[in-house]
Coordinates of C-alpha atoms and ligand atoms in Angstrom, one line a residue:
M1 CA 16.6 6.2 10.6
I2 CA 15.6 4.1 7.6
V3 CA 12.6 5.0 5.4
V4 CA 11.0 2.3 3.3
L5 CA 8.6 2.9 0.5
A6 CA 6.2 0.0 0.8
G7 CA 3.5 -1.7 -1.2
G8 CA 1.9 -5.0 0.1
V9 CA 3.2 -8.5 0.4
G10 CA 6.8 -8.0 -0.9
A11 CA 7.3 -4.9 1.2
A12 CA 5.9 -6.6 4.3
R13 CA 8.2 -9.6 3.9
F14 CA 11.2 -7.3 3.4
L15 CA 10.3 -5.3 6.5
E16 CA 10.1 -8.6 8.4
G17 CA 13.7 -9.1 7.6
L18 CA 14.7 -5.5 8.3
V19 CA 13.3 -5.6 11.9
Q20 CA 15.6 -8.6 12.5
V21 CA 18.7 -6.4 11.8
V22 CA 17.8 -3.0 13.1
H23 CA 15.6 -1.7 15.9
P24 CA 12.0 -1.5 14.6
E25 CA 11.6 2.0 16.1
T26 CA 14.3 3.3 13.7
I27 CA 12.2 2.3 10.7
T28 CA 9.4 4.3 9.0
A29 CA 7.4 2.7 6.3
I30 CA 5.5 5.0 3.8
V31 CA 2.7 2.7 2.6
N32 CA 0.6 2.8 -0.6
T33 CA -3.1 3.5 -0.1
G34 CA -4.1 3.6 -3.8
D35 CA -5.4 0.0 -3.4
D36 CA -7.9 1.1 -0.7
M37 CA -11.5 0.4 -1.4
M38 CA -14.9 0.5 0.3
F39 CA -16.5 -3.0 0.9
H40 CA -19.9 -3.4 2.7
G41 CA -19.6 0.3 3.7
L42 CA -16.2 -0.3 5.3
H43 CA -12.9 1.3 4.5
V44 CA -10.4 -1.4 3.6
S45 CA -6.7 -0.5 3.4
P46 CA -5.0 -3.6 2.0
D47 CA -1.4 -2.6 1.9
V48 CA -1.4 -0.9 5.3
D49 CA -3.1 -4.0 6.8
I50 CA -0.8 -6.4 5.1
V51 CA 2.3 -4.6 6.5
T52 CA 0.6 -4.3 10.0
Y53 CA -0.5 -7.9 10.2
T54 CA 2.9 -9.2 8.9
L55 CA 4.9 -7.2 11.4
A56 CA 2.5 -8.2 14.2
G57 CA 3.0 -11.9 13.3
I58 CA -0.7 -12.5 12.6
V59 CA -0.7 -12.5 8.8
D60 CA -1.9 -15.5 6.8
E61 CA 1.5 -16.4 5.4
S62 CA 0.3 -18.6 2.6
Q63 CA -1.7 -15.8 1.1
G64 CA 0.4 -12.9 2.3
W65 CA -2.8 -11.0 3.2
G66 CA -5.6 -11.4 5.8
V67 CA -5.4 -12.8 9.3
R68 CA -4.0 -16.3 10.0
D69 CA -6.7 -18.9 10.8
D70 CA -9.4 -16.4 10.1
T71 CA -13.0 -17.5 9.5
I72 CA -15.5 -16.1 7.0
A73 CA -18.9 -16.4 8.8
T74 CA -19.6 -12.7 8.3
L75 CA -18.8 -13.0 4.6
E76 CA -21.0 -16.1 4.1
M77 CA -23.9 -14.3 5.8
L78 CA -23.3 -11.2 3.7
A79 CA -23.5 -13.5 0.6
T80 CA -26.8 -14.9 1.9
L81 CA -28.1 -11.3 2.1
G82 CA -27.2 -10.7 -1.5
A83 CA -23.9 -8.8 -1.0
E84 CA -21.0 -9.1 -3.4
T85 CA -18.3 -11.1 -1.7
W86 CA -15.5 -11.5 -4.3
F87 CA -13.2 -9.7 -2.0
R88 CA -12.6 -12.2 0.8
L89 CA -12.7 -10.4 4.1
G90 CA -12.2 -12.7 7.1
D91 CA -14.0 -12.2 10.4
R92 CA -11.0 -11.0 12.3
D93 CA -9.8 -8.9 9.4
M94 CA -13.3 -7.3 9.3
A95 CA -12.8 -6.0 12.8
F96 CA -10.0 -3.7 11.6
H97 CA -12.2 -2.3 8.8
I98 CA -15.2 -1.8 11.2
R99 CA -13.0 0.1 13.7
R100 CA -11.2 2.0 10.9
T101 CA -14.4 3.2 9.4
E102 CA -15.8 4.1 12.8
L103 CA -12.7 6.2 13.6
L104 CA -12.6 7.9 10.2
R105 CA -16.3 8.9 10.7
A106 CA -15.4 10.3 14.1
G107 CA -12.8 12.6 12.4
W108 CA -9.6 10.6 12.7
T109 CA -7.2 10.5 9.7
L110 CA -5.9 7.4 8.0
S111 CA -2.5 8.0 9.6
Q112 CA -4.0 8.2 13.1
V113 CA -5.9 5.0 12.5
A114 CA -2.8 3.2 11.1
D115 CA -0.7 4.4 14.1
S116 CA -3.3 3.3 16.6
F117 CA -3.7 -0.2 15.0
R118 CA 0.1 -0.8 14.8
R119 CA 0.6 0.2 18.4
A120 CA -2.4 -2.0 19.6
L121 CA -0.7 -4.9 17.9
G122 CA 2.8 -4.1 19.3
V123 CA 4.4 -3.2 15.9
G124 CA 7.5 -1.0 16.5
V125 CA 7.8 0.2 12.9
R126 CA 6.2 3.6 12.3
L127 CA 3.6 3.1 9.5
L128 CA 2.6 6.2 7.5
P129 CA 0.0 5.9 4.9
M130 CA 1.3 7.8 1.9
S131 CA -1.5 10.3 2.1
N132 CA -4.6 11.0 4.2
E133 CA -6.5 12.1 1.1
P134 CA -8.3 9.4 -1.0
V135 CA -6.4 8.1 -4.0
A136 CA -7.7 5.3 -6.1
T137 CA -5.5 3.3 -8.5
E138 CA -7.5 2.5 -11.6
I139 CA -6.7 0.3 -14.6
N140 CA -8.0 1.0 -18.0
T141 CA -9.1 -2.2 -19.8
P142 CA -11.3 -3.0 -22.8
V143 CA -14.3 -3.1 -20.4
G144 CA -13.5 0.4 -19.1
W145 CA -11.7 1.8 -16.0
L146 CA -11.6 -0.7 -13.1
H147 CA -10.5 -0.1 -9.5
F148 CA -7.3 -2.0 -8.9
Q149 CA -9.0 -4.5 -6.7
Q150 CA -11.7 -5.1 -9.3
Y151 CA -9.0 -5.6 -11.9
L152 CA -6.8 -7.9 -9.7
V153 CA -9.2 -9.8 -7.5
Q154 CA -12.7 -9.7 -9.1
R155 CA -11.6 -10.1 -12.7
R156 CA -8.3 -12.0 -11.8
A157 CA -6.1 -9.7 -13.8
Q158 CA -7.4 -11.2 -17.0
D159 CA -8.2 -8.0 -18.9
A160 CA -5.7 -6.3 -21.2
V161 CA -4.2 -3.3 -19.6
L162 CA -4.5 -0.1 -21.6
G163 CA -3.4 2.4 -18.9
V164 CA -3.2 3.3 -15.3
R165 CA -4.4 6.4 -13.4
F166 CA -4.4 7.5 -9.8
V167 CA -7.7 9.2 -9.2
G168 CA -7.4 12.0 -6.6
I169 CA -3.7 12.2 -6.8
E170 CA -3.6 16.0 -7.6
A171 CA -5.4 16.8 -4.4
A172 CA -3.4 14.4 -2.3
R173 CA -0.8 15.6 0.1
P174 CA 1.9 13.5 1.8
S175 CA 0.5 12.5 5.2
P176 CA 2.1 14.2 8.3
G177 CA 5.6 13.1 8.9
V178 CA 6.3 11.7 5.4
L179 CA 8.4 14.6 4.0
E180 CA 10.1 15.0 7.4
A181 CA 11.0 11.3 7.5
L182 CA 12.5 11.5 4.0
Q183 CA 14.5 14.6 4.8
A184 CA 15.9 13.1 8.0
A185 CA 16.5 9.6 6.7
E186 CA 19.9 8.0 6.8
Y187 CA 18.8 5.5 4.1
I188 CA 15.8 5.3 1.9
V189 CA 14.8 1.9 0.6
I190 CA 12.3 1.1 -2.1
A191 CA 10.9 -2.3 -1.1
P192 CA 10.4 -5.1 -3.7
S193 CA 6.9 -3.8 -4.6
N194 CA 5.2 -3.1 -7.9
P195 CA 7.0 -0.2 -9.5
V196 CA 3.9 1.0 -11.6
V197 CA 1.2 0.7 -8.9
S198 CA 2.3 0.5 -5.2
V199 CA 5.6 2.4 -5.5
G200 CA 4.4 4.4 -8.6
T201 CA 1.4 5.5 -6.6
I202 CA 3.5 6.7 -3.6
L203 CA 5.9 8.5 -6.0
A204 CA 2.9 10.2 -7.7
V205 CA 1.8 11.9 -4.5
P206 CA 2.8 15.6 -5.1
G207 CA 5.9 16.3 -3.1
I208 CA 7.2 12.8 -2.4
R209 CA 9.4 12.3 -5.4
D210 CA 10.9 15.8 -4.9
A211 CA 11.6 15.0 -1.3
I212 CA 13.4 11.8 -2.2
M213 CA 15.4 13.7 -4.8
A214 CA 16.4 16.4 -2.3
A215 CA 17.1 13.9 0.6
R216 CA 20.7 13.5 1.6
A217 CA 20.2 9.7 2.1
P218 CA 21.3 7.2 -0.5
V219 CA 18.3 5.5 -2.2
V220 CA 18.4 1.8 -2.7
A221 CA 15.6 -0.1 -4.5
V222 CA 15.1 -3.9 -4.5
S223 CA 13.8 -5.3 -7.8
P224 CA 10.5 -7.2 -7.5
I225 CA 11.2 -8.8 -10.9
V226 CA 13.4 -11.9 -10.9
A227 CA 14.3 -13.8 -14.1
G228 CA 11.8 -11.8 -16.1
A229 CA 8.8 -12.3 -13.9
P230 CA 7.3 -10.7 -10.7
I231 CA 7.7 -12.8 -7.5
K232 CA 4.0 -12.0 -6.8
G233 CA 1.2 -10.0 -8.2
P234 CA 0.3 -8.4 -11.6
A235 CA 3.4 -6.3 -12.2
A236 CA 4.1 -7.9 -15.7
P237 CA 1.0 -6.7 -17.6
L238 CA 1.1 -3.3 -15.8
M239 CA 4.8 -2.8 -16.7
R240 CA 4.2 -3.9 -20.3
A241 CA 1.3 -1.5 -20.6
M242 CA 3.5 1.4 -19.5
G243 CA 6.1 0.4 -22.1
I244 CA 8.5 -1.0 -19.5
E245 CA 10.4 -4.2 -20.1
V246 CA 9.5 -6.9 -17.5
S247 CA 12.9 -7.4 -16.1
A248 CA 15.3 -6.0 -13.5
R249 CA 16.5 -3.7 -16.2
G250 CA 13.0 -2.4 -16.7
V251 CA 12.8 -1.7 -13.0
A252 CA 16.0 0.2 -13.3
H253 CA 14.5 2.3 -16.1
C254 CA 11.5 3.0 -13.9
Y255 CA 13.7 4.3 -11.1
R256 CA 16.3 6.0 -13.2
G257 CA 17.4 9.3 -11.7
L258 CA 15.7 8.5 -8.5
V259 CA 17.7 5.7 -7.0
D260 CA 21.4 5.3 -6.5
A261 CA 21.5 1.5 -6.3
L262 CA 19.3 -1.4 -7.4
V263 CA 19.5 -4.8 -5.7
I264 CA 18.9 -7.5 -8.3
D265 CA 18.6 -11.2 -8.0
R266 CA 21.5 -13.5 -8.7
A267 CA 19.4 -14.9 -11.6
D268 CA 19.7 -11.5 -13.2
A269 CA 23.4 -11.0 -12.7
T270 CA 23.9 -10.6 -16.5
L271 CA 21.8 -7.4 -16.4
A272 CA 24.1 -5.7 -13.9
E273 CA 26.2 -4.1 -16.6
D274 CA 23.2 -2.5 -18.4
I275 CA 21.9 -1.2 -15.1
R276 CA 25.3 0.4 -14.3
D277 CA 25.1 2.0 -17.7
L278 CA 21.9 3.8 -16.5
G279 CA 24.0 5.4 -13.7
I280 CA 22.6 3.0 -11.1
T281 CA 24.9 0.8 -8.9
A282 CA 23.7 -2.8 -9.4
I283 CA 24.1 -5.1 -6.5
V284 CA 23.6 -8.8 -7.0
A285 CA 22.0 -10.7 -4.1
D286 CA 19.5 -13.5 -3.3
T287 CA 16.3 -11.6 -3.3
I288 CA 13.7 -14.4 -3.0
M289 CA 12.5 -14.4 0.6
R290 CA 11.2 -17.9 1.4
G291 CA 11.7 -17.8 5.2
P292 CA 13.2 -15.8 8.1
V293 CA 16.8 -16.6 7.1
E294 CA 16.4 -15.3 3.5
K295 CA 14.5 -12.2 4.8
R296 CA 17.2 -11.4 7.2
R297 CA 19.9 -11.9 4.6
L298 CA 18.3 -9.7 2.1
A299 CA 17.8 -6.9 4.7
T300 CA 21.5 -7.2 5.7
E301 CA 22.5 -7.0 2.0
V302 CA 20.3 -4.0 1.3
L303 CA 21.7 -2.2 4.4
A304 CA 25.3 -3.0 3.4
A305 CA 24.5 -1.7 -0.1
A306 CA 23.0 1.5 1.3
K307 CA 26.1 2.1 3.5
T308 CA 28.5 1.8 0.6
T309 CA 26.5 3.5 -2.1
L310 CA 27.4 6.9 -3.1
R311 CA 24.7 9.4 -3.8
Q312 CA 24.7 9.7 -7.6
R313 CA 21.1 10.4 -8.5
S314 CA 20.5 13.6 -10.4
Ligands
FO1_401 N1 -6.3 -10.6 -2.7 C1 -6.9 -11.6 -3.4 O1 -6.3 -12.0 -4.4 N2 -8.2 -12.0 -3.2 C2 -8.9 -11.5 -2.1 O2 -10.0 -12.0 -1.9 C3 -8.2 -10.6 -1.2 C4 -8.8 -10.1 -0.1 C5 -8.1 -9.2 0.7 C6 -8.7 -8.8 2.0 C7 -8.0 -7.9 2.8 C8 -6.7 -7.5 2.4 O3 -6.1 -6.6 3.2 C9 -6.2 -7.9 1.2 C10 -6.8 -8.8 0.4 N3 -6.3 -9.2 -0.8 C11 -6.9 -10.1 -1.6 C12 -5.0 -8.8 -1.2 C13 -5.0 -7.4 -2.0 O4 -6.0 -7.3 -2.9 C14 -3.7 -7.2 -2.8 O5 -2.7 -8.2 -2.5 C15 -3.1 -5.9 -2.5 O6 -4.0 -4.9 -2.7 C16 -1.9 -5.7 -3.4 O7 -1.0 -4.8 -2.8

């Protein structure tokens, strides 16, 4: 069994490759929910949805989020009625949020909803939200604390980042199956997602980091930073704000003591030595996933790395 710690777009693309090389039913993804937010009274769970839509083959690939060929009639009418519509929810996408909210109100948990949705769409990968308790990733900026979506989407990541916090994290518990999956895993993979938010949020849920440390499986991470810049998203200002260098070496520092190996891009091959000095096996590969061939190749390389990596974290 392979357990993947997953954020949004990068993780979804990585999982698309992984399902080409192993049976989807043998994969469990633990997905970040710190980006979740209420819009128009509806619970939106962007990373869980991105992974679900991508694996179901219905994602809008150019954006990496939302449903392909979606329309925005509902959003346009909401705007007419005076609602804030900076978060672009498509009509088909909205169906998921309506149904999720309805089920949560009826007493379902986030994990039950995620499981029901992925099964309805024929997704074989088991998707576990990191926690069923609410956690909100917030960014401190000169205008105050902003929810991650306000920082990223509404204000286009333009504010200086002064800090990051995960509101609700102390009361959050890993969702059912998370700790068991980590314990039973043959390999644990940290997808190429934002190490500060996304993966950082998952690791902050009390019990998850310890479960990874205690697991018998080798832990392999894939760097989301290539040639000093993130492939997608606002990792750079967030890493800088946390005092982390925006490089594959910085990613290695983030995961020091937690991972046995880090897969870095060929463009960063010169950093391999420094990463090995941190006690992490550095594996050089092509990590940019343009199409199915590259996705499959990266998944194959990561699995090969996991098979040959010795457990050396402390
Ligand atoms: N990202 C944007 O940049 N603009 C949007 O309007 C937007 C809408 C949106 C709707 C549903 C959804 O599941 C994701 C959406 N995203 C949007 C992406 C999302 O904000 C981030 O990519 C993730 O939270 C990062 O992991």
